[in-house]
Coordinates of C-alpha atoms in Angstrom, one line a residue:
Chain A
M1 CA 101.3 131.4 112.6
S2 CA 102.2 127.7 112.7
L3 CA 104.3 127.9 109.5
L4 CA 108.0 128.7 110.3
R5 CA 110.8 129.4 107.8
G6 CA 114.4 129.7 108.9
K7 CA 118.0 128.9 108.7
V8 CA 119.5 125.9 110.4
W9 CA 122.2 126.0 113.1
T10 CA 123.4 122.5 114.0
F11 CA 124.6 121.2 117.4
G12 CA 125.6 117.7 118.5
D13 CA 124.4 115.2 121.1
D14 CA 123.9 115.9 124.8
I15 CA 123.9 119.7 124.6
D16 CA 123.5 120.5 128.4
T17 CA 121.7 123.4 129.9
D18 CA 125.1 124.8 131.2
A19 CA 126.0 125.2 127.5
I20 CA 122.6 126.7 126.6
I21 CA 122.8 129.3 129.4
P22 CA 125.8 129.1 131.8
A23 CA 124.9 129.4 135.5
R24 CA 127.1 132.5 135.8
Y25 CA 124.3 134.5 134.1
L26 CA 121.5 133.1 136.2
N27 CA 121.6 136.0 138.7
T28 CA 118.9 137.4 136.4
S29 CA 115.9 135.8 134.6
D30 CA 115.4 138.7 132.2
P31 CA 114.9 136.9 128.9
A32 CA 116.7 139.7 126.9
E33 CA 119.8 139.5 129.2
L34 CA 119.8 135.7 129.0
A35 CA 119.5 135.8 125.2
K36 CA 122.8 137.7 125.0
H37 CA 124.6 134.6 126.3
C38 CA 122.5 131.9 124.6
M39 CA 124.5 128.8 123.6
E40 CA 127.7 130.7 124.5
D41 CA 129.6 127.8 126.0
A42 CA 128.8 125.6 123.0
D43 CA 129.5 128.3 120.4
P44 CA 130.7 131.7 121.7
E45 CA 129.6 133.5 118.5
F46 CA 126.1 132.1 118.6
P47 CA 124.4 135.1 120.4
Q48 CA 125.8 137.4 117.7
K49 CA 125.1 135.1 114.7
V50 CA 121.6 134.0 115.5
S51 CA 118.7 135.8 113.8
P52 CA 115.0 135.8 114.7
G53 CA 113.3 132.8 113.1
D54 CA 116.4 130.6 113.0
I55 CA 116.0 126.9 113.8
I56 CA 118.3 124.7 115.9
V57 CA 118.8 121.1 114.8
A58 CA 120.5 118.9 117.4
G59 CA 121.3 115.3 118.1
K60 CA 120.1 113.3 121.1
N61 CA 119.3 114.3 124.6
F62 CA 119.2 118.1 123.9
G63 CA 118.9 120.1 127.1
C64 CA 120.2 117.6 129.6
G65 CA 121.4 118.6 133.0
S66 CA 119.8 121.3 135.1
S67 CA 116.1 122.2 135.3
R68 CA 116.7 125.8 134.6
E69 CA 113.8 127.2 132.6
H70 CA 116.2 130.0 131.7
A71 CA 117.5 127.6 129.0
P72 CA 114.4 127.6 126.8
L73 CA 113.7 131.2 127.8
A74 CA 117.1 132.3 126.5
L75 CA 116.6 130.4 123.2
K76 CA 113.1 131.8 122.8
A77 CA 114.3 135.4 123.5
A78 CA 117.3 135.0 121.1
G79 CA 114.7 134.4 118.4
V80 CA 115.1 130.7 117.9
A81 CA 111.8 129.7 116.4
C82 CA 112.0 125.9 116.9
I83 CA 114.3 123.2 118.0
V84 CA 114.4 119.9 116.1
A85 CA 116.3 117.1 117.8
E86 CA 116.7 113.4 117.7
N87 CA 115.2 113.6 121.2
F88 CA 115.2 115.8 124.3
A89 CA 116.1 115.5 127.9
R90 CA 112.9 115.3 129.9
I91 CA 113.0 118.5 132.0
F92 CA 113.9 120.6 128.9
Y93 CA 111.0 118.9 127.0
R94 CA 108.5 119.9 129.8
N95 CA 109.9 123.4 130.0
A96 CA 109.8 124.1 126.3
I97 CA 106.1 123.0 126.1
N98 CA 105.3 124.9 129.3
I99 CA 106.7 128.2 128.0
G100 CA 105.5 127.8 124.4
L101 CA 108.9 127.2 122.7
P102 CA 108.2 124.9 119.7
I103 CA 110.2 121.7 119.7
L104 CA 110.0 118.7 117.4
E105 CA 111.5 115.2 117.8
S106 CA 112.7 113.8 114.5
P107 CA 115.6 111.4 114.3
A108 CA 115.6 111.5 110.5
A109 CA 115.6 115.3 110.3
S110 CA 118.3 115.5 113.0
A111 CA 120.5 113.2 111.0
A112 CA 119.9 114.8 107.6
L113 CA 119.8 118.5 108.1
R114 CA 122.9 120.6 107.7
E115 CA 124.1 124.0 109.0
D116 CA 122.8 126.8 106.8
D117 CA 120.0 124.7 105.3
Q118 CA 116.8 126.6 104.8
V119 CA 113.8 124.7 106.3
E120 CA 110.1 125.2 106.5
I121 CA 108.2 123.8 109.5
D122 CA 104.5 123.2 109.7
L123 CA 104.0 123.0 113.5
A124 CA 100.4 121.9 113.2
K125 CA 101.3 118.9 111.0
G126 CA 104.7 118.4 112.7
E127 CA 106.3 118.4 109.2
I128 CA 109.8 119.6 108.4
T129 CA 110.6 120.5 104.8
A130 CA 114.1 121.2 103.4
S131 CA 115.9 121.5 100.1
A132 CA 113.0 123.4 98.5
G133 CA 110.6 120.6 99.2
K134 CA 112.8 117.7 98.2
Q135 CA 113.3 116.5 101.8
K136 CA 110.3 116.0 104.0
F137 CA 110.4 114.7 107.6
L138 CA 107.5 114.0 109.9
S139 CA 108.1 114.5 113.6
V140 CA 107.0 112.3 116.5
P141 CA 103.4 113.5 117.3
F142 CA 102.7 115.0 120.7
P143 CA 100.1 113.3 122.9
P144 CA 96.7 115.2 122.8
F145 CA 97.1 116.4 126.4
M146 CA 100.4 118.2 125.5
Q147 CA 98.9 119.6 122.4
E148 CA 96.2 121.2 124.6
I149 CA 98.9 122.9 126.7
M150 CA 100.6 124.1 123.5
A151 CA 97.4 125.3 122.0
A152 CA 96.7 127.3 125.1
G153 CA 100.1 129.0 124.7
G154 CA 101.8 127.3 127.6
L155 CA 101.0 125.8 131.0
I156 CA 100.1 129.0 132.7
N157 CA 97.3 129.9 130.3
F158 CA 96.2 126.3 130.5
V159 CA 96.0 126.4 134.3
K160 CA 94.0 129.5 134.1
T161 CA 91.3 127.7 132.2
V162 CA 91.1 125.0 134.8
I163 CA 91.1 127.1 138.0
P164 CA 87.4 127.5 138.6
Q165 CA 87.3 131.1 139.5
Q166 CA 89.7 133.8 140.7
N167 CA 90.8 133.9 144.3
Q168 CA 89.5 130.5 145.1
V169 CA 91.7 128.8 147.6
V170 CA 92.3 125.3 146.5
T171 CA 92.4 122.9 149.4
R172 CA 93.5 119.4 149.9
T173 CA 90.0 118.0 150.1
K174 CA 88.4 120.2 147.5
R175 CA 90.4 121.1 144.5
G176 CA 90.0 121.9 140.9
G177 CA 91.6 119.2 138.7
M178 CA 93.8 119.7 135.7
P179 CA 92.3 118.3 132.5
G180 CA 93.4 114.9 131.4
S181 CA 93.4 114.1 135.0
R182 CA 91.7 112.1 137.6
Q183 CA 88.1 113.0 138.5
Chain B
M1 CA 100.8 91.9 136.6
G2 CA 102.2 93.9 139.5
Q3 CA 103.4 97.5 139.5
T4 CA 106.7 99.1 140.2
M5 CA 107.2 101.4 143.1
A6 CA 107.1 104.5 140.8
E7 CA 103.8 103.3 139.2
K8 CA 102.2 102.6 142.6
I9 CA 103.2 105.9 144.2
L10 CA 102.0 107.8 141.1
A11 CA 98.8 105.8 141.0
R12 CA 98.0 106.7 144.6
A13 CA 98.7 110.4 144.0
A14 CA 96.5 110.3 140.9
G15 CA 93.6 108.4 142.5
K16 CA 94.0 105.5 140.2
E17 CA 94.1 101.8 140.8
H18 CA 96.6 100.9 138.2
L19 CA 99.1 102.7 136.0
S20 CA 101.3 101.6 133.2
P21 CA 104.4 103.3 131.6
G22 CA 103.3 106.0 129.1
D23 CA 100.0 106.9 130.9
L24 CA 99.5 110.6 131.3
I25 CA 98.2 111.6 134.7
S26 CA 97.7 114.5 137.0
A27 CA 99.1 113.7 140.4
R28 CA 98.6 115.4 143.8
I29 CA 101.9 116.9 145.0
D30 CA 103.0 116.4 148.6
M31 CA 105.9 118.9 148.5
A32 CA 107.0 121.5 146.0
L33 CA 110.4 123.2 146.1
G34 CA 112.1 126.2 144.5
N35 CA 115.5 127.9 145.0
D36 CA 116.9 131.4 144.4
I37 CA 117.4 130.8 140.7
T38 CA 114.2 129.0 139.9
A39 CA 111.7 130.4 142.4
P40 CA 111.7 134.1 141.1
V41 CA 110.6 132.8 137.7
A42 CA 107.9 130.6 139.3
I43 CA 106.6 133.5 141.4
R44 CA 106.2 135.7 138.4
E45 CA 104.4 132.9 136.5
F46 CA 102.2 132.2 139.6
R47 CA 101.1 135.8 139.6
K48 CA 100.0 135.6 136.0
I49 CA 97.5 132.8 136.9
G50 CA 95.5 135.4 138.9
I51 CA 94.9 133.7 142.2
D52 CA 95.8 135.2 145.6
K53 CA 96.9 132.2 147.6
V54 CA 99.2 129.2 147.1
F55 CA 97.4 125.8 147.4
D56 CA 99.0 124.9 150.8
R57 CA 101.6 127.1 152.5
E58 CA 103.0 124.1 154.4
R59 CA 103.7 122.1 151.3
I60 CA 106.0 124.6 149.5
A61 CA 109.7 125.0 150.4
L62 CA 111.6 128.0 149.2
I63 CA 115.3 127.7 149.8
P64 CA 117.8 130.3 148.7
D65 CA 121.0 128.3 148.3
H66 CA 122.6 128.7 144.9
F67 CA 124.1 132.2 145.1
T68 CA 123.7 132.7 148.8
P69 CA 125.1 134.3 150.9
N70 CA 124.1 136.7 148.1
K71 CA 127.1 137.0 145.8
D72 CA 126.1 140.2 144.1
I73 CA 123.3 142.8 143.9
Q74 CA 121.3 140.8 141.3
S75 CA 121.4 137.7 143.4
A76 CA 120.3 139.7 146.4
E77 CA 117.3 141.0 144.4
Q78 CA 116.4 137.4 143.4
V79 CA 116.4 136.3 147.1
G80 CA 114.5 139.5 148.0
E81 CA 111.7 138.5 145.6
M82 CA 111.5 135.1 147.2
R83 CA 111.5 136.6 150.7
R84 CA 108.6 139.0 149.9
F85 CA 106.6 136.2 148.4
A86 CA 107.3 133.8 151.3
H87 CA 106.2 136.4 153.8
E88 CA 103.2 137.5 151.8
Q89 CA 102.0 133.9 151.4
G90 CA 103.0 132.7 154.9
I91 CA 105.2 130.0 153.4
V92 CA 106.2 127.8 156.4
H93 CA 109.4 126.3 154.9
F94 CA 111.4 129.4 153.8
Y95 CA 115.0 129.2 155.3
E96 CA 117.7 131.8 155.1
I97 CA 121.4 131.7 155.8
G98 CA 122.2 130.6 159.3
R99 CA 119.2 128.3 159.3
M100 CA 119.3 126.9 155.8
G101 CA 121.1 124.3 153.9
I102 CA 121.5 123.1 150.3
E103 CA 117.8 122.2 149.4
H104 CA 118.3 118.5 148.8
A105 CA 120.3 118.0 152.0
L106 CA 117.9 120.2 154.0
L107 CA 114.5 118.7 153.1
P108 CA 115.4 115.1 154.1
E109 CA 117.1 116.5 157.2
L110 CA 113.9 118.4 158.2
G111 CA 111.7 115.3 157.6
L112 CA 110.0 117.0 154.7
A113 CA 110.6 114.3 152.1
L114 CA 108.9 111.0 153.0
P115 CA 108.2 107.6 151.7
G116 CA 105.3 107.2 149.3
E117 CA 105.1 110.9 148.5
V118 CA 105.2 112.7 145.2
I119 CA 107.6 115.6 145.4
I120 CA 108.5 118.1 142.7
G121 CA 111.3 120.7 142.7
A122 CA 112.3 123.4 140.3
D123 CA 115.8 121.9 140.5
S124 CA 117.0 118.8 138.6
H125 CA 118.5 117.1 141.7
T126 CA 115.1 116.9 143.4
C127 CA 115.4 113.2 142.5
T128 CA 117.5 112.9 145.7
Y129 CA 114.4 112.1 147.8
G130 CA 114.0 108.8 145.9
A131 CA 116.4 107.5 148.5
L132 CA 113.6 107.8 151.0
G133 CA 111.1 106.0 148.8
A134 CA 109.4 109.1 147.5
F135 CA 108.7 109.7 143.8
A136 CA 110.7 112.9 143.5
T137 CA 111.5 114.7 140.3
G138 CA 113.0 117.9 138.9
V139 CA 110.7 120.2 136.8
G140 CA 110.8 123.8 135.6
S141 CA 109.7 127.0 137.1
T142 CA 106.4 127.2 135.3
D143 CA 105.6 123.7 136.6
L144 CA 106.4 124.9 140.1
A145 CA 104.0 127.9 139.5
A146 CA 101.2 125.6 138.4
V147 CA 101.8 123.4 141.5
M148 CA 101.8 126.4 143.8
A149 CA 98.4 127.3 142.3
T150 CA 96.7 123.9 142.0
G151 CA 98.7 121.4 144.1
E152 CA 98.8 119.1 141.1
L153 CA 101.0 118.4 138.1
W154 CA 100.9 116.4 135.0
F155 CA 103.3 113.4 134.5
K156 CA 104.0 110.7 132.0
V157 CA 104.3 107.5 134.0
P158 CA 107.9 106.3 133.4
P159 CA 109.1 102.8 132.8
T160 CA 111.5 101.4 135.5
I161 CA 115.1 100.3 135.1
R162 CA 116.3 98.2 138.0
L163 CA 119.9 98.4 139.1
I164 CA 121.0 95.7 141.5
F165 CA 124.3 95.9 143.3
E166 CA 125.8 92.7 144.6
G167 CA 129.0 91.6 146.3
R168 CA 131.2 92.9 149.1
P169 CA 132.7 96.3 148.1
S170 CA 136.0 97.5 149.6
P171 CA 135.6 99.9 152.6
W172 CA 136.6 102.9 150.4
I173 CA 133.5 102.4 148.2
G174 CA 130.6 104.8 149.0
G175 CA 127.4 105.9 147.3
K176 CA 129.3 108.2 144.9
D177 CA 131.4 105.4 143.5
L178 CA 128.3 103.2 142.9
I179 CA 126.4 105.9 141.1
L180 CA 129.3 107.1 139.0
F181 CA 129.9 103.5 138.0
A182 CA 126.2 103.1 137.1
I183 CA 126.1 106.3 135.1
G184 CA 129.3 105.2 133.3
R185 CA 127.5 102.0 132.3
L186 CA 124.2 103.6 131.4
G187 CA 125.5 106.8 129.7
V188 CA 124.0 110.3 130.2
D189 CA 120.8 109.4 128.5
G190 CA 120.7 105.7 129.3
A191 CA 117.8 106.2 131.7
R192 CA 116.1 109.1 129.8
Y193 CA 112.5 109.4 131.0
A194 CA 112.8 106.2 133.1
A195 CA 112.7 105.7 136.9
L196 CA 115.8 104.1 138.2
E197 CA 115.3 101.6 141.1
F198 CA 118.4 100.8 143.1
S199 CA 118.5 97.6 145.2
G200 CA 120.5 94.6 146.2
P201 CA 122.6 93.7 149.2
V202 CA 125.1 96.6 148.7
I203 CA 122.2 99.1 148.8
D204 CA 120.7 97.3 151.8
G205 CA 123.9 97.9 153.7
L206 CA 124.4 101.5 152.7
P207 CA 123.7 104.2 155.3
M208 CA 121.1 106.9 154.4
D209 CA 123.8 109.5 153.5
G210 CA 125.2 107.2 150.8
R211 CA 121.7 106.4 149.5
L212 CA 120.9 110.1 149.1
T213 CA 124.1 110.5 147.1
I214 CA 123.0 107.7 144.8
S215 CA 119.5 108.9 144.2
N216 CA 120.8 112.5 143.8
M217 CA 122.6 111.6 140.6
A218 CA 119.9 109.6 138.9
I219 CA 119.3 112.7 136.7
E220 CA 122.8 112.4 135.3
A221 CA 121.7 109.3 133.5
G222 CA 118.7 111.2 132.3
A223 CA 116.3 109.5 134.8
K224 CA 113.1 111.1 136.0
A225 CA 113.5 109.5 139.5
G226 CA 115.9 107.3 141.4
L227 CA 114.1 105.2 144.0
I228 CA 115.3 103.0 146.9
A229 CA 112.7 100.9 148.7
P230 CA 112.3 102.0 152.3
D231 CA 113.6 99.6 154.9
K232 CA 114.9 99.6 158.6
I233 CA 117.6 102.2 157.7
T234 CA 114.9 104.5 156.3
E235 CA 112.7 103.9 159.2
K236 CA 115.5 104.7 161.7
Y237 CA 116.4 107.9 159.7
L238 CA 112.8 109.1 159.8
Q239 CA 112.2 108.4 163.5
G240 CA 111.5 111.7 165.3
R241 CA 112.2 113.5 162.0
A242 CA 109.2 112.9 159.8
R243 CA 107.0 116.0 159.8
R244 CA 103.9 114.3 158.3
P245 CA 102.3 110.9 158.6
Y246 CA 103.4 108.8 155.7
E247 CA 102.8 105.4 154.1
V248 CA 105.5 103.3 152.7
V249 CA 104.8 102.1 149.1
L250 CA 106.8 99.2 147.8
G251 CA 107.0 97.8 144.3
D252 CA 105.7 94.3 143.4
A253 CA 108.2 91.6 142.7
D254 CA 106.4 90.6 139.5
A255 CA 106.2 94.2 138.1
A256 CA 107.4 94.6 134.5
V257 CA 110.5 96.6 134.1
L258 CA 112.2 98.1 131.0
E259 CA 115.7 96.8 131.9
E260 CA 117.4 95.1 134.8
H261 CA 121.2 95.3 135.4
V262 CA 122.9 93.2 138.1
W263 CA 126.4 94.3 139.0
D264 CA 128.9 92.6 141.3
V265 CA 130.9 95.5 142.8
S266 CA 133.2 93.4 145.0
N267 CA 136.3 94.5 143.0
L268 CA 135.1 98.0 142.2
E269 CA 137.8 100.6 142.6
P270 CA 136.8 104.1 143.7
Q271 CA 135.4 105.9 140.7
V272 CA 136.3 109.2 139.0
A273 CA 134.3 110.8 136.2
L274 CA 136.6 112.5 133.8
P275 CA 135.8 115.9 132.1
S276 CA 133.3 116.8 130.8
S277 CA 130.6 114.2 131.5
P278 CA 129.4 112.4 134.6
A279 CA 129.3 109.3 132.4
N280 CA 133.1 109.3 131.9
A281 CA 133.6 107.1 134.9
R282 CA 136.9 105.3 135.3
P283 CA 138.7 103.5 138.1
V284 CA 140.8 106.0 140.1
S285 CA 144.0 104.1 139.2
E286 CA 143.5 105.1 135.5
V287 CA 143.7 108.8 136.2
A288 CA 146.0 108.7 139.3
G289 CA 148.7 111.4 139.1
T290 CA 146.5 114.0 137.4
R291 CA 147.7 117.3 138.9
L292 CA 145.0 119.4 140.7
D293 CA 144.6 123.1 141.5
Q294 CA 141.4 122.8 143.5
V295 CA 139.4 120.3 145.4
V296 CA 135.8 120.8 146.5
I297 CA 134.0 118.7 149.1
G298 CA 130.3 119.5 149.4
S299 CA 127.1 120.0 147.4
C300 CA 123.7 118.3 147.5
T301 CA 125.6 115.1 146.4
N302 CA 128.3 114.8 149.0
G303 CA 128.1 117.5 151.6
R304 CA 126.5 115.4 154.4
I305 CA 128.0 114.4 157.7
D306 CA 129.2 110.9 156.6
D307 CA 131.0 112.7 153.7
L308 CA 132.7 115.1 156.0
R309 CA 133.7 112.3 158.4
M310 CA 135.3 110.4 155.6
A311 CA 137.2 113.6 154.5
A312 CA 138.3 114.3 158.1
R313 CA 139.6 110.7 158.5
L314 CA 142.0 111.2 155.6
L315 CA 142.9 114.8 156.4
K316 CA 143.6 114.4 160.1
G317 CA 147.2 115.3 160.9
K318 CA 147.9 116.2 157.2
K319 CA 148.3 119.4 155.2
V320 CA 146.6 120.1 151.9
H321 CA 149.2 120.0 149.2
P322 CA 150.8 123.5 148.7
H323 CA 149.5 124.0 145.1
V324 CA 146.0 122.8 146.0
R325 CA 143.1 124.9 147.4
L326 CA 140.7 122.7 149.3
I327 CA 137.2 124.1 149.9
I328 CA 134.9 122.1 152.2
I329 CA 131.2 123.1 152.3
P330 CA 128.9 121.3 154.9
A331 CA 125.5 121.1 153.1
T332 CA 123.4 122.4 156.0
Q333 CA 123.7 124.4 159.2
A334 CA 122.9 121.3 161.2
I335 CA 125.7 119.3 159.4
Y336 CA 128.0 122.3 160.0
L337 CA 127.2 122.2 163.7
Q338 CA 127.6 118.5 164.0
A339 CA 131.0 118.7 162.2
L340 CA 132.0 121.4 164.7
K341 CA 131.0 119.2 167.7
E342 CA 132.9 116.2 166.3
G343 CA 136.0 118.3 165.8
L344 CA 135.9 117.8 162.0
L345 CA 136.1 121.6 161.3
E346 CA 139.2 121.8 163.4
T347 CA 140.8 119.0 161.4
F348 CA 139.9 120.8 158.2
A349 CA 141.3 124.1 159.4
N350 CA 144.5 122.5 160.7
A351 CA 144.9 120.8 157.3
E352 CA 144.7 124.3 155.7
A353 CA 141.3 123.7 154.0
A354 CA 138.8 126.6 153.7
V355 CA 135.4 125.8 155.3
S356 CA 132.3 127.6 154.0
T357 CA 128.8 128.2 155.2
P358 CA 126.3 126.0 153.3
T359 CA 125.9 127.0 149.6
C360 CA 125.7 125.4 146.2
G361 CA 128.5 127.9 145.4
P362 CA 131.2 126.5 143.1
C363 CA 129.2 123.4 142.1
L364 CA 127.4 125.3 139.4
G365 CA 130.2 127.9 138.9
G366 CA 128.2 130.4 141.0
H367 CA 130.8 131.7 143.5
M368 CA 133.1 130.5 146.3
G369 CA 135.7 128.8 144.2
I370 CA 135.5 129.6 140.5
L371 CA 138.1 128.1 138.2
A372 CA 140.4 130.1 135.9
S373 CA 141.3 129.1 132.3
G374 CA 143.5 125.9 132.4
E375 CA 142.8 125.1 136.0
V376 CA 141.9 121.5 137.0
A377 CA 139.6 120.6 139.9
L378 CA 138.3 117.5 141.5
A379 CA 134.9 117.8 143.2
T380 CA 132.4 115.7 145.0
T381 CA 129.7 117.5 143.1
N382 CA 127.4 116.1 140.4
R383 CA 128.3 117.7 137.1
N384 CA 131.5 118.3 135.2
F385 CA 130.1 119.8 132.0
V386 CA 132.3 122.3 130.1
G387 CA 132.5 125.5 132.1
R388 CA 130.4 124.1 135.0
M389 CA 132.8 125.4 137.7
G390 CA 134.1 128.5 135.8
H391 CA 136.1 129.1 132.7
T392 CA 135.2 127.0 129.7
E393 CA 138.9 125.9 129.5
S394 CA 138.9 124.6 133.1
R395 CA 138.3 121.0 133.8
V396 CA 136.4 119.2 136.5
Y397 CA 136.8 115.6 137.7
L398 CA 134.0 114.1 139.9
A399 CA 134.6 111.6 142.8
G400 CA 133.5 110.8 146.3
P401 CA 134.9 112.4 149.5
A402 CA 137.5 109.7 150.1
V403 CA 139.2 110.3 146.7
A404 CA 138.7 114.0 147.1
A405 CA 140.4 114.3 150.5
A406 CA 143.2 111.9 149.5
S407 CA 143.9 113.9 146.3
A408 CA 143.9 117.2 148.1
V409 CA 146.7 115.9 150.3
A410 CA 148.6 114.3 147.4
G411 CA 148.2 117.3 145.1
H412 CA 147.1 115.0 142.3
I413 CA 144.3 112.4 141.9
C414 CA 145.1 109.4 144.0
S415 CA 143.4 106.5 145.7
P416 CA 142.6 106.9 149.4
Q417 CA 144.6 103.7 150.0
E418 CA 147.7 105.7 149.3
I419 CA 147.2 108.0 152.2
K420 CA 148.4 106.8 155.6
E421 CA 145.8 107.5 158.2
V422 CA 146.7 109.2 161.5
D423 CA 144.8 108.2 164.6

């Protein structure tokens, strides 16, 4: 499950969320509809070209701009299996982890990988392999707390595990805490 | 070692004595916000958690503002989903057209964003409330869902970058010029993951509307928050407005910061950000003469009363240039009414500008002024990415209301100095 194999699509620095999913399509949040326009303003052909399992390799600050979760939702629904970048804008980073879209930070892989490369990604190890094993890159590891969210399959599943019981009203004075949190 | 304002606010909300950059915490949320694009996704995620009630119906704001008044059937459905949820949950702060405003203008106006608080919004410009000394940051819809359920959210404590503005700027310089200049210096990722802290004599002298403009665009440098220490101006703004008791939290002078930049802005010209990045800031003189098809004055960045007053000052007794369409959007109903009382709307109408009810509208290419291929706009909004206001082959320049109004009259980008004011 955590082993991905796919073809690389490359993008540059500062790919903003308006390029990932333009606001003109945000009158819906249906992932299948959003996927039809994924990356359209960066590459109009992308929604037609992308195949399930493909991998995006980008430069720095991927996903900058708006907080729209529709951006990682569109990428996920288009079949993008993982995004490797030099680094990510912070809201996109949160959103990807929260919805369970795999992302990896690796400046070396971002610089070395080329369009159409076939890569293999071991998500558990954070390892990216290309050129039939000749190139290997290790991504920046996630803090344990974020790994817990990812292991749960996203933030909602994670929250479910910390809400003490169904229908309990959480109040200001008496509330269930999130793990990794204050007592 | 002392702590920065961001560290101290987060420490308080996390029930900790001391925090350092990089610490992962769960913080209590004082206010959580969603709009008509992000709330529907959050509501669906909230329902998956399986609890009946939100954590606190007075600490959630649901504001339909992006595609409202509903631009099409799908947008109407999205607002409908918000409305049903707001009614079902008894959400106190749900505001519809006629009573609403653009979220980041409305919340401060209603006294719902206060010093020392931790505020999250499923909208990247939530950082606006940093101008009031709150730690406010944009998050995603799933984050909002988690907060609606638990009242808490995880954060990585950001390092702080201090930006100190010194000197005596010219009277045409407003908050927008200062922040465009700063983003130009830092770059779109220059403050990625960091909290910006704005200070210095120029900030001390800046009215609240200008401060809100500055904090609003912290995200355009990649920042997590954009804080300004509360002072007398903050206190006066909050008088009779604050809806909750609050406690001012100030940073320590000896706190460690990641970077500190001191800029003398005495000779700063009004700034314009060229297509297609808010970091492409240039002095207005460098792009003067660029022909325009449309000018937009409004948005969560520059749709407040001081912005409209500045625009009216330059538009009074003038006509918008024949080949320019000027769209002016007061950011809230209260601002609209104030502009009406002061005669600003009459000035705008006489100048042949179109005035709209509050909406985010054209800022994100939603509606109310979409650009065709090849068209050029200048807007007081916050982003000029490719295709942001319409066709991918349109172009957007960003500036403050003075440059925008002056340019609408001239028909091309120009400095407000070039427009002769009429009393």
